[in-house]
mmCIF file of C-alpha atoms and ligand atoms in Angstrom:
data_model
loop_
_atom_site.group_PDB
_atom_site.id
_atom_site.type_symbol
_atom_site.label_atom_id
_atom_site.label_comp_id
_atom_site.label_asym_id
_atom_site.label_seq_id
_atom_site.Cartn_x
_atom_site.Cartn_y
_atom_site.Cartn_z
ATOM 1 C CA MET P 28 -132.854 35.033 131.456
ATOM 2 C CA ALA P 29 -135.134 34.568 132.842
ATOM 3 C CA SER P 30 -136.876 38.002 132.641
ATOM 4 C CA GLU P 31 -137.503 35.940 128.554
ATOM 5 C CA GLN P 32 -138.781 33.310 130.479
ATOM 6 C CA THR P 33 -142.077 31.994 128.054
ATOM 7 C CA VAL P 34 -144.606 31.934 131.715
ATOM 8 C CA HIS P 35 -147.883 31.435 128.835
ATOM 9 C CA MET P 36 -149.999 28.027 128.709
ATOM 10 C CA ASN P 37 -150.160 25.557 126.502
ATOM 11 C CA GLY P 38 -152.118 26.888 123.570
ATOM 12 C CA GLY P 39 -154.468 24.569 120.237
ATOM 13 C CA GLN P 40 -157.962 22.651 122.155
ATOM 14 C CA GLY P 41 -155.315 19.610 122.553
ATOM 15 C CA ASP P 42 -155.649 17.118 125.403
ATOM 16 C CA THR P 43 -152.509 18.931 127.443
ATOM 17 C CA SER P 44 -154.040 22.784 126.076
ATOM 18 C CA TYR P 45 -155.044 24.608 128.997
ATOM 19 C CA ALA P 46 -158.223 25.125 126.713
ATOM 20 C CA ARG P 47 -159.467 20.950 128.407
ATOM 21 C CA ASN P 48 -157.589 21.334 131.215
ATOM 22 C CA SER P 49 -158.399 25.252 133.005
ATOM 23 C CA SER P 50 -161.871 23.749 135.322
ATOM 24 C CA LEU P 51 -160.518 24.324 138.325
ATOM 25 C CA GLN P 52 -159.605 27.946 137.380
ATOM 26 C CA ASN P 53 -162.929 28.732 135.693
ATOM 27 C CA ALA P 54 -164.392 27.946 138.900
ATOM 28 C CA GLU P 55 -162.364 31.056 140.853
ATOM 29 C CA GLN P 56 -163.675 33.092 137.983
ATOM 30 C CA ASN P 57 -167.082 32.165 138.738
ATOM 31 C CA LYS P 58 -166.462 33.468 142.071
ATOM 32 C CA MET P 59 -165.517 36.169 141.546
ATOM 33 C CA ARG P 60 -169.036 37.039 139.872
ATOM 34 C CA PRO P 61 -170.690 39.419 143.056
ATOM 35 C CA LEU P 62 -167.523 41.356 143.128
ATOM 36 C CA ILE P 63 -167.543 42.078 139.156
ATOM 37 C CA GLU P 64 -171.504 43.148 139.113
ATOM 38 C CA GLU P 65 -170.641 45.383 142.122
ATOM 39 C CA ALA P 66 -168.100 47.332 140.129
ATOM 40 C CA ILE P 67 -169.733 47.446 137.350
ATOM 41 C CA ALA P 68 -173.712 49.029 138.735
ATOM 42 C CA ASP P 69 -170.940 51.459 141.110
ATOM 43 C CA LEU P 70 -169.639 52.078 137.519
ATOM 44 C CA LEU P 71 -172.995 52.509 136.485
ATOM 45 C CA SER P 72 -174.719 54.178 139.042
ATOM 46 C CA THR P 73 -173.584 57.854 138.569
ATOM 47 C CA GLY P 74 -177.302 59.965 138.144
ATOM 48 C CA ALA P 75 -180.384 59.696 135.905
ATOM 49 C CA SER P 76 -178.539 59.106 132.266
ATOM 50 C CA LEU P 77 -176.062 56.092 132.100
ATOM 51 C CA PRO P 78 -172.633 56.483 130.110
ATOM 52 C CA ARG P 79 -172.781 56.451 126.378
ATOM 53 C CA SER P 80 -170.013 53.677 126.557
ATOM 54 C CA MET P 81 -167.430 51.704 128.377
ATOM 55 C CA VAL P 82 -164.688 50.184 127.955
ATOM 56 C CA VAL P 83 -163.622 46.107 130.389
ATOM 57 C CA ALA P 84 -160.843 44.513 130.248
ATOM 58 C CA ASP P 85 -159.304 41.063 131.173
ATOM 59 C CA LEU P 86 -155.236 40.897 132.034
ATOM 60 C CA GLY P 87 -154.221 37.385 131.488
ATOM 61 C CA CYS P 88 -157.428 35.944 129.563
ATOM 62 C CA SER P 89 -155.345 32.470 128.500
ATOM 63 C CA SER P 90 -157.406 30.152 125.806
ATOM 64 C CA GLY P 91 -160.100 28.372 125.836
ATOM 65 C CA PRO P 92 -164.042 29.186 127.069
ATOM 66 C CA ASN P 93 -162.032 30.420 130.137
ATOM 67 C CA ALA P 94 -160.531 33.896 127.983
ATOM 68 C CA LEU P 95 -163.952 34.650 128.045
ATOM 69 C CA THR P 96 -165.594 34.250 131.129
ATOM 70 C CA LEU P 97 -164.644 37.622 132.864
ATOM 71 C CA VAL P 98 -165.807 40.136 129.890
ATOM 72 C CA SER P 99 -169.266 37.189 129.626
ATOM 73 C CA ILE P 100 -169.820 38.695 133.506
ATOM 74 C CA CYS P 101 -169.312 42.468 132.695
ATOM 75 C CA VAL P 102 -171.105 42.478 129.775
ATOM 76 C CA ASP P 103 -174.109 40.451 131.229
ATOM 77 C CA ALA P 104 -174.377 42.706 134.186
ATOM 78 C CA ILE P 105 -173.931 45.892 132.026
ATOM 79 C CA ARG P 106 -177.265 44.787 130.566
ATOM 80 C CA SER P 107 -179.194 44.382 133.731
ATOM 81 C CA GLN P 108 -178.055 47.269 134.721
ATOM 82 C CA CYS P 109 -179.050 49.411 131.511
ATOM 83 C CA LEU P 110 -182.597 46.898 131.274
ATOM 84 C CA ARG P 111 -182.946 47.745 135.242
ATOM 85 C CA SER P 112 -182.734 51.575 135.066
ATOM 86 C CA ARG P 113 -184.740 51.524 131.324
ATOM 87 C CA GLN P 114 -182.192 53.046 129.505
ATOM 88 C CA PRO P 115 -181.110 51.950 126.048
ATOM 89 C CA PRO P 116 -177.823 49.882 125.851
ATOM 90 C CA VAL P 117 -174.651 50.711 126.611
ATOM 91 C CA GLU P 118 -171.643 50.297 124.255
ATOM 92 C CA VAL P 119 -169.259 47.811 125.333
ATOM 93 C CA CYS P 120 -165.540 47.978 124.152
ATOM 94 C CA VAL P 121 -164.369 44.549 125.524
ATOM 95 C CA PHE P 122 -160.192 44.063 125.489
ATOM 96 C CA LEU P 123 -158.432 40.819 125.960
ATOM 97 C CA ASN P 124 -154.785 40.730 127.135
ATOM 98 C CA ASP P 125 -152.404 37.730 127.538
ATOM 99 C CA LEU P 126 -148.265 37.823 126.591
ATOM 100 C CA PRO P 127 -147.460 37.888 122.792
ATOM 101 C CA ASP P 128 -147.005 34.214 122.539
ATOM 102 C CA ASN P 129 -150.441 33.410 124.101
ATOM 103 C CA ASP P 130 -153.090 31.451 121.873
ATOM 104 C CA PHE P 131 -154.430 34.464 120.416
ATOM 105 C CA ASN P 132 -155.711 32.639 117.606
ATOM 106 C CA MET P 133 -158.129 31.292 118.964
ATOM 107 C CA VAL P 134 -158.850 34.410 121.253
ATOM 108 C CA VAL P 135 -159.440 36.112 118.022
ATOM 109 C CA LYS P 136 -162.191 33.364 116.642
ATOM 110 C CA SER P 137 -163.933 32.549 119.915
ATOM 111 C CA LEU P 138 -163.794 36.903 120.372
ATOM 112 C CA VAL P 139 -165.386 37.261 116.801
ATOM 113 C CA ALA P 140 -168.638 34.691 118.005
ATOM 114 C CA PHE P 141 -168.587 36.648 120.961
ATOM 115 C CA GLN P 142 -169.467 40.268 118.665
ATOM 116 C CA GLN P 143 -171.890 38.326 116.437
ATOM 117 C CA SER P 144 -174.079 37.235 119.694
ATOM 118 C CA HIS P 145 -173.598 40.590 122.210
ATOM 119 C CA ARG P 146 -175.436 43.311 119.710
ATOM 120 C CA SER P 147 -173.813 46.429 121.035
ATOM 121 C CA VAL P 148 -170.318 45.116 121.737
ATOM 122 C CA VAL P 149 -167.082 45.610 120.298
ATOM 123 C CA THR P 150 -163.617 42.835 120.625
ATOM 124 C CA GLY P 151 -160.146 43.516 120.754
ATOM 125 C CA VAL P 152 -156.706 42.101 121.482
ATOM 126 C CA MET P 153 -154.293 43.625 123.634
ATOM 127 C CA PRO P 154 -150.949 41.098 123.683
ATOM 128 C CA GLY P 155 -148.384 43.182 125.853
ATOM 129 C CA SER P 156 -147.096 41.762 129.377
ATOM 130 C CA PHE P 157 -149.389 43.770 132.410
ATOM 131 C CA TYR P 158 -146.367 45.044 133.728
ATOM 132 C CA GLY P 159 -145.879 47.304 131.044
ATOM 133 C CA ARG P 160 -148.867 50.409 129.351
ATOM 134 C CA LEU P 161 -151.679 48.850 128.032
ATOM 135 C CA PHE P 162 -154.395 51.366 127.294
ATOM 136 C CA THR P 163 -154.394 55.495 126.732
ATOM 137 C CA SER P 164 -154.735 57.441 129.673
ATOM 138 C CA GLY P 165 -157.446 57.655 131.340
ATOM 139 C CA SER P 166 -159.634 54.402 128.699
ATOM 140 C CA LEU P 167 -160.846 51.907 130.897
ATOM 141 C CA HIS P 168 -163.429 51.427 133.274
ATOM 142 C CA LEU P 169 -163.180 48.078 134.444
ATOM 143 C CA ALA P 170 -159.880 46.072 134.512
ATOM 144 C CA CYS P 171 -160.423 42.459 135.452
ATOM 145 C CA SER P 172 -157.646 39.311 135.844
ATOM 146 C CA ALA P 173 -158.261 36.162 136.978
ATOM 147 C CA ASN P 174 -155.624 33.782 138.076
ATOM 148 C CA SER P 175 -152.230 35.330 136.386
ATOM 149 C CA LEU P 176 -151.060 37.960 138.687
ATOM 150 C CA HIS P 177 -148.937 35.703 140.979
ATOM 151 C CA TRP P 178 -147.168 35.392 137.993
ATOM 152 C CA LEU P 179 -144.208 37.785 138.332
ATOM 153 C CA SER P 180 -142.114 40.122 135.467
ATOM 154 C CA GLU P 181 -139.740 37.579 135.811
ATOM 155 C CA ALA P 182 -137.190 35.343 138.492
ATOM 156 C CA PRO P 183 -135.903 37.816 141.677
ATOM 157 C CA GLU P 184 -132.583 38.732 139.579
ATOM 158 C CA GLU P 185 -131.170 38.208 143.437
ATOM 159 C CA LEU P 186 -131.750 34.830 142.907
ATOM 160 C CA ARG P 187 -129.860 34.409 139.628
ATOM 161 C CA ARG P 188 -126.962 36.326 139.721
ATOM 162 C CA ASN P 189 -125.670 34.765 143.114
ATOM 163 C CA LYS P 190 -127.069 31.105 141.716
ATOM 164 C CA ILE P 191 -129.132 30.009 145.111
ATOM 165 C CA PRO P 192 -131.475 27.713 143.263
ATOM 166 C CA ALA P 193 -135.110 28.095 144.109
ATOM 167 C CA TYR P 194 -135.612 24.612 145.288
ATOM 168 C CA ASP P 195 -133.059 23.407 146.302
ATOM 169 C CA ILE P 196 -132.244 18.878 145.909
ATOM 170 C CA ASP P 197 -131.227 18.693 149.565
ATOM 171 C CA GLU P 198 -133.730 19.117 151.727
ATOM 172 C CA HIS P 199 -131.252 20.463 154.812
ATOM 173 C CA VAL P 200 -130.255 22.930 152.724
ATOM 174 C CA ARG P 201 -133.552 24.415 151.295
ATOM 175 C CA ARG P 202 -135.214 24.689 154.949
ATOM 176 C CA GLU P 203 -131.620 26.884 155.400
ATOM 177 C CA ARG P 204 -132.192 28.889 152.496
ATOM 178 C CA ARG P 205 -135.982 28.613 152.269
ATOM 179 C CA ARG P 206 -136.861 32.606 154.095
ATOM 180 C CA VAL P 207 -133.968 33.948 151.431
ATOM 181 C CA VAL P 208 -135.846 32.515 148.825
ATOM 182 C CA ILE P 209 -138.960 33.309 149.706
ATOM 183 C CA GLY P 210 -137.886 36.561 150.281
ATOM 184 C CA ALA P 211 -136.475 37.288 147.457
ATOM 185 C CA TYR P 212 -139.522 36.214 145.555
ATOM 186 C CA ALA P 213 -141.770 38.953 148.502
ATOM 187 C CA ARG P 214 -139.740 41.581 147.109
ATOM 188 C CA GLN P 215 -139.933 40.983 142.818
ATOM 189 C CA PHE P 216 -143.779 40.636 143.535
ATOM 190 C CA ARG P 217 -144.293 43.752 146.012
ATOM 191 C CA LYS P 218 -141.738 45.709 143.001
ATOM 192 C CA ASP P 219 -144.194 44.280 140.338
ATOM 193 C CA PHE P 220 -147.872 44.184 141.680
ATOM 194 C CA THR P 221 -146.654 48.345 142.706
ATOM 195 C CA LEU P 222 -145.983 48.313 138.779
ATOM 196 C CA PHE P 223 -149.292 47.431 138.031
ATOM 197 C CA LEU P 224 -150.711 49.591 140.363
ATOM 198 C CA GLU P 225 -149.565 52.871 138.989
ATOM 199 C CA LEU P 226 -149.857 52.099 135.576
ATOM 200 C CA ARG P 227 -153.783 50.424 136.185
ATOM 201 C CA ALA P 228 -154.194 53.958 137.584
ATOM 202 C CA ILE P 229 -153.328 56.125 135.014
ATOM 203 C CA GLU P 230 -155.552 54.044 132.240
ATOM 204 C CA LEU P 231 -158.447 53.690 134.392
ATOM 205 C CA ALA P 232 -161.064 56.852 134.391
ATOM 206 C CA ALA P 233 -161.751 59.107 137.643
ATOM 207 C CA GLY P 234 -163.379 56.153 139.539
ATOM 208 C CA GLY P 235 -162.347 52.945 137.682
ATOM 209 C CA ARG P 236 -162.448 49.689 139.443
ATOM 210 C CA LEU P 237 -160.023 46.793 139.108
ATOM 211 C CA VAL P 238 -161.059 42.804 140.271
ATOM 212 C CA ALA P 239 -158.801 40.490 140.106
ATOM 213 C CA SER P 240 -157.918 36.981 142.152
ATOM 214 C CA LEU P 241 -155.026 35.733 142.512
ATOM 215 C CA ALA P 242 -153.233 32.661 143.916
ATOM 216 C CA GLY P 243 -152.291 33.606 147.943
ATOM 217 C CA ARG P 244 -151.085 31.938 151.288
ATOM 218 C CA ARG P 245 -153.213 32.424 154.856
ATOM 219 C CA SER P 246 -152.080 35.302 156.636
ATOM 220 C CA GLU P 247 -151.331 33.631 159.940
ATOM 221 C CA GLU P 248 -148.614 30.789 158.110
ATOM 222 C CA PRO P 249 -145.167 32.453 157.717
ATOM 223 C CA ALA P 250 -144.069 32.746 154.255
ATOM 224 C CA ALA P 251 -142.475 30.214 154.426
ATOM 225 C CA GLU P 252 -144.113 27.849 151.475
ATOM 226 C CA PHE P 253 -144.858 28.592 147.575
ATOM 227 C CA THR P 254 -147.914 28.424 145.636
ATOM 228 C CA HIS P 255 -148.939 25.076 145.647
ATOM 229 C CA ALA P 256 -148.372 25.062 141.753
ATOM 230 C CA TRP P 257 -144.608 26.328 142.631
ATOM 231 C CA GLU P 258 -144.604 23.122 144.861
ATOM 232 C CA SER P 259 -145.581 20.313 143.041
ATOM 233 C CA VAL P 260 -143.837 21.494 139.860
ATOM 234 C CA ALA P 261 -140.313 21.912 141.782
ATOM 235 C CA LEU P 262 -141.169 18.037 143.742
ATOM 236 C CA VAL P 263 -141.349 16.412 140.575
ATOM 237 C CA LEU P 264 -138.553 18.038 138.756
ATOM 238 C CA SER P 265 -136.605 17.811 141.700
ATOM 239 C CA GLU P 266 -137.585 13.982 141.656
ATOM 240 C CA MET P 267 -136.386 14.033 137.898
ATOM 241 C CA ALA P 268 -133.138 15.541 138.385
ATOM 242 C CA SER P 269 -132.187 13.265 141.462
ATOM 243 C CA LYS P 270 -133.392 9.854 139.185
ATOM 244 C CA GLY P 271 -130.909 11.563 136.174
ATOM 245 C CA MET P 272 -134.013 11.994 133.994
ATOM 246 C CA ILE P 273 -133.304 15.426 134.033
ATOM 247 C CA ASN P 274 -129.840 17.639 134.196
ATOM 248 C CA ARG P 275 -129.122 17.944 138.064
ATOM 249 C CA ALA P 276 -127.326 21.591 137.471
ATOM 250 C CA LYS P 277 -130.591 22.692 134.759
ATOM 251 C CA PHE P 278 -132.871 21.706 138.005
ATOM 252 C CA ASP P 279 -130.578 24.174 140.228
ATOM 253 C CA THR P 280 -130.590 27.334 138.047
ATOM 254 C CA PHE P 281 -134.742 26.153 137.327
ATOM 255 C CA TYR P 282 -136.832 29.735 138.095
ATOM 256 C CA ILE P 283 -140.927 29.571 138.186
ATOM 257 C CA PRO P 284 -142.149 33.323 138.863
ATOM 258 C CA ILE P 285 -144.916 32.341 140.519
ATOM 259 C CA TYR P 286 -145.499 33.661 144.510
ATOM 260 C CA GLY P 287 -148.494 34.132 146.639
ATOM 261 C CA PRO P 288 -149.248 36.610 148.429
ATOM 262 C CA SER P 289 -150.695 36.445 151.884
ATOM 263 C CA ASP P 290 -153.987 39.019 152.346
ATOM 264 C CA GLU P 291 -151.990 40.603 154.636
ATOM 265 C CA GLU P 292 -149.305 41.114 152.580
ATOM 266 C CA LEU P 293 -151.844 42.476 149.054
ATOM 267 C CA ARG P 294 -153.604 45.523 151.138
ATOM 268 C CA GLU P 295 -150.171 46.515 152.113
ATOM 269 C CA ILE P 296 -148.641 46.904 149.308
ATOM 270 C CA ILE P 297 -151.782 48.807 147.780
ATOM 271 C CA GLN P 298 -151.515 50.772 150.711
ATOM 272 C CA ALA P 299 -148.733 52.161 150.372
ATOM 273 C CA GLU P 300 -148.611 52.817 146.818
ATOM 274 C CA GLY P 301 -151.996 54.444 147.465
ATOM 275 C CA SER P 302 -154.225 55.093 144.438
ATOM 276 C CA PHE P 303 -156.618 52.827 144.844
ATOM 277 C CA SER P 304 -159.387 52.473 147.999
ATOM 278 C CA ILE P 305 -160.003 48.770 149.192
ATOM 279 C CA ARG P 306 -163.776 47.532 148.206
ATOM 280 C CA GLU P 307 -163.054 44.325 149.202
ATOM 281 C CA MET P 308 -160.847 41.979 149.842
ATOM 282 C CA GLN P 309 -162.184 38.175 149.947
ATOM 283 C CA VAL P 310 -159.634 35.317 151.252
ATOM 284 C CA HIS P 311 -161.181 31.414 149.418
ATOM 285 C CA GLU P 312 -160.430 28.469 149.505
ATOM 286 C CA PRO P 313 -159.701 26.943 146.266
ATOM 287 C CA ALA P 314 -161.976 24.773 144.203
ATOM 288 C CA SER P 315 -159.584 22.166 144.813
ATOM 289 C CA ASN P 316 -159.170 21.853 148.253
ATOM 290 C CA VAL P 317 -163.294 22.370 148.735
ATOM 291 C CA GLU P 318 -164.539 19.564 146.241
ATOM 292 C CA SER P 319 -161.958 16.702 146.102
ATOM 293 C CA THR P 320 -164.104 14.915 143.978
ATOM 294 C CA LEU P 321 -162.338 17.702 140.991
ATOM 295 C CA ILE P 322 -158.728 16.579 141.259
ATOM 296 C CA SER P 323 -157.166 13.042 140.878
ATOM 297 C CA PRO P 324 -153.899 12.535 140.023
ATOM 298 C CA SER P 325 -153.766 12.368 136.244
ATOM 299 C CA LYS P 326 -155.747 15.450 136.397
ATOM 300 C CA MET P 327 -153.532 17.282 139.255
ATOM 301 C CA ALA P 328 -151.061 15.928 136.493
ATOM 302 C CA ASN P 329 -151.866 17.790 132.978
ATOM 303 C CA LEU P 330 -153.051 20.877 135.063
ATOM 304 C CA LEU P 331 -149.386 21.196 136.021
ATOM 305 C CA ARG P 332 -148.363 20.070 132.456
ATOM 306 C CA ALA P 333 -151.121 22.801 130.348
ATOM 307 C CA GLY P 334 -149.632 25.626 132.814
ATOM 308 C CA PHE P 335 -146.132 24.867 132.755
ATOM 309 C CA GLU P 336 -145.255 22.438 129.668
ATOM 310 C CA PRO P 337 -144.142 25.916 127.985
ATOM 311 C CA ILE P 338 -141.538 27.557 130.728
ATOM 312 C CA ILE P 339 -140.226 23.410 131.514
ATOM 313 C CA VAL P 340 -139.494 23.061 127.955
ATOM 314 C CA GLN P 341 -138.627 26.922 127.714
ATOM 315 C CA HIS P 342 -135.752 25.939 130.210
ATOM 316 C CA PHE P 343 -134.925 21.537 130.053
ATOM 317 C CA GLY P 344 -135.133 21.107 126.512
ATOM 318 C CA SER P 345 -137.839 21.053 123.287
ATOM 319 C CA SER P 346 -137.714 17.183 124.168
ATOM 320 C CA GLY P 347 -141.792 16.065 124.546
ATOM 321 C CA LYS P 348 -140.247 13.206 126.076
ATOM 322 C CA ILE P 349 -139.587 15.606 129.256
ATOM 323 C CA MET P 350 -142.941 16.320 129.608
ATOM 324 C CA ASP P 351 -144.463 12.651 129.199
ATOM 325 C CA GLU P 352 -142.134 12.386 132.013
ATOM 326 C CA PHE P 353 -143.688 15.224 133.856
ATOM 327 C CA VAL P 354 -146.494 13.415 133.803
ATOM 328 C CA ARG P 355 -145.597 9.882 134.666
ATOM 329 C CA THR P 356 -143.582 10.970 137.240
ATOM 330 C CA ALA P 357 -145.948 12.739 138.913
ATOM 331 C CA GLU P 358 -149.023 10.437 138.631
ATOM 332 C CA ARG P 359 -146.771 7.652 140.257
ATOM 333 C CA ARG P 360 -145.787 10.344 143.516
ATOM 334 C CA TRP P 361 -149.443 10.777 143.942
ATOM 335 C CA SER P 362 -151.067 7.206 143.137
ATOM 336 C CA ARG P 363 -150.928 6.019 146.177
ATOM 337 C CA ARG P 364 -154.624 6.933 147.869
ATOM 338 C CA GLY P 365 -154.407 10.154 150.094
ATOM 339 C CA SER P 366 -150.971 10.900 148.650
ATOM 340 C CA LEU P 367 -152.004 13.791 146.880
ATOM 341 C CA GLU P 368 -155.037 15.133 149.538
ATOM 342 C CA ALA P 369 -151.800 15.161 151.672
ATOM 343 C CA GLU P 370 -149.107 17.276 149.255
ATOM 344 C CA LEU P 371 -152.571 19.901 149.429
ATOM 345 C CA ALA P 372 -152.709 19.951 152.845
ATOM 346 C CA ARG P 373 -149.008 20.401 153.775
ATOM 347 C CA ASN P 374 -149.342 22.731 151.408
ATOM 348 C CA PRO P 375 -152.753 24.356 151.583
ATOM 349 C CA ARG P 376 -152.988 27.475 149.523
ATOM 350 C CA VAL P 377 -155.986 30.681 149.318
ATOM 351 C CA ILE P 378 -157.113 32.411 146.407
ATOM 352 C CA LEU P 379 -157.211 35.982 147.124
ATOM 353 C CA VAL P 380 -159.897 38.367 145.589
ATOM 354 C CA VAL P 381 -159.733 41.673 145.906
ATOM 355 C CA SER P 382 -162.340 44.699 143.935
ATOM 356 C CA LEU P 383 -160.348 48.714 143.700
ATOM 357 C CA LYS P 384 -161.405 51.667 142.991
ATOM 358 C CA LYS P 385 -159.471 53.806 141.664
ATOM 359 C CA LYS P 386 -159.455 57.441 144.100
ATOM 360 C CA VAL P 387 -160.121 60.660 142.735
HETATM 361 C C1 LIG V 17 -153.361 30.636 134.740
HETATM 362 S S1 LIG V 17 -154.216 31.822 133.669
HETATM 363 C C2 LIG V 17 -155.253 32.203 133.769
HETATM 364 C C3 LIG V 17 -155.896 32.297 132.599
HETATM 365 C C4 LIG V 17 -157.654 33.030 132.911
HETATM 366 N N1 LIG V 17 -158.002 34.390 133.324
HETATM 367 C C5 LIG V 17 -157.951 32.202 134.138
HETATM 368 O O1 LIG V 17 -158.408 32.177 134.710
HETATM 369 O O2 LIG V 17 -158.069 31.175 132.912
HETATM 370 C C6 LIG V 17 -152.243 32.979 133.386
HETATM 371 C C7 LIG V 17 -152.351 33.994 132.087
HETATM 372 O O3 LIG V 17 -151.951 35.241 132.704
HETATM 373 C C8 LIG V 17 -150.537 35.274 131.606
HETATM 374 N N2 LIG V 17 -150.149 36.045 131.854
HETATM 375 C C9 LIG V 17 -148.950 35.585 132.925
HETATM 376 N N3 LIG V 17 -147.737 36.689 132.957
HETATM 377 C C10 LIG V 17 -148.220 37.706 132.301
HETATM 378 C C11 LIG V 17 -148.215 39.471 132.242
HETATM 379 N N4 LIG V 17 -146.717 39.956 132.561
HETATM 380 N N5 LIG V 17 -149.138 39.653 131.796
HETATM 381 C C12 LIG V 17 -149.916 39.305 130.430
HETATM 382 N N6 LIG V 17 -150.039 38.218 131.154
HETATM 383 C C13 LIG V 17 -149.374 37.356 131.819
HETATM 384 C C14 LIG V 17 -150.347 33.920 131.335
HETATM 385 O O4 LIG V 17 -149.934 34.248 129.998
HETATM 386 C C15 LIG V 17 -151.564 33.420 131.232
HETATM 387 O O5 LIG V 17 -152.472 33.210 130.081
#
């Protein structure tokens, strides 16, 4: 069942871990700093005296250095705001959330070190899906999330039920079916993101804030493409299926539960759900597009491996050979000069960043 798909990132600190292959995502996280600082300033600007304590959370934290980036920005912003207003430090409770299969051992160790170097901060992990309840009602002040909300709760049931492959190896059939497939993914995203907003609206305190980034696509483009990562994984696996390295029938039933909306689509879903006002929405060029030296064929292959190995291995079988072949096929595919750049340009992606405030 796709709803039980293993969508966490590769754990540990080895060569194929998310910890070692997430510098591009870290660059996206750092772009959220101004919006997080604005949200903190707003939360702390309620009058002459500051609140005594705040609860902040990162939803979809993963493991490795990125797991602490957003909450560090929050804690620094809170400390600066207290200093600026000459008030005693506010106590901060920091929660890191991800799915239960995430490498929480590593997260907990880094949280202990973080707590030791930040007085007035207590920390905890909150395992579970952000498409379910995580916090008690009205207890959260700021929820952040980076590079995670394009992950759906499951691949669209209507495709799985009707045995419609997400990525048909036959290019003609694929093109014919594309709208049906993307439409099903878009409906699943709407359902999931609406639920996410409803749940966070219950958990956030009055005036609470939500700052999130996710992969998306440009509004002016028709909804005819997947997000870049999905497309790249599918291209590599379809080549492997055509060459008999993986079972073709298995490839036809492989769905990655990811969807990147346009900014207009996102705006419309937020407005229709109704619990939040939009303070700001930004559309960024991803770091990989802006700084092409950040990306090379082997870096791209490892990045995809770090993010998609668990879900690929779960579906195709646990042999390490599959992933080694995946990396070799990807590197070969992009080894021709300019081919990776051309592939990225054919399917341009953007990062959407949104800053929301819970309505009173
Ligand atoms: C690409 S990583 C992003 C990690 C980190 N925030 C960053 O920016 O580097 C996406 C994370 O979202 C998590 N995730 C996906 N679906 C989730 C869900 N329903 N609930 C909680 N976490 C989820 C994955 O396990 C993964 O760790």
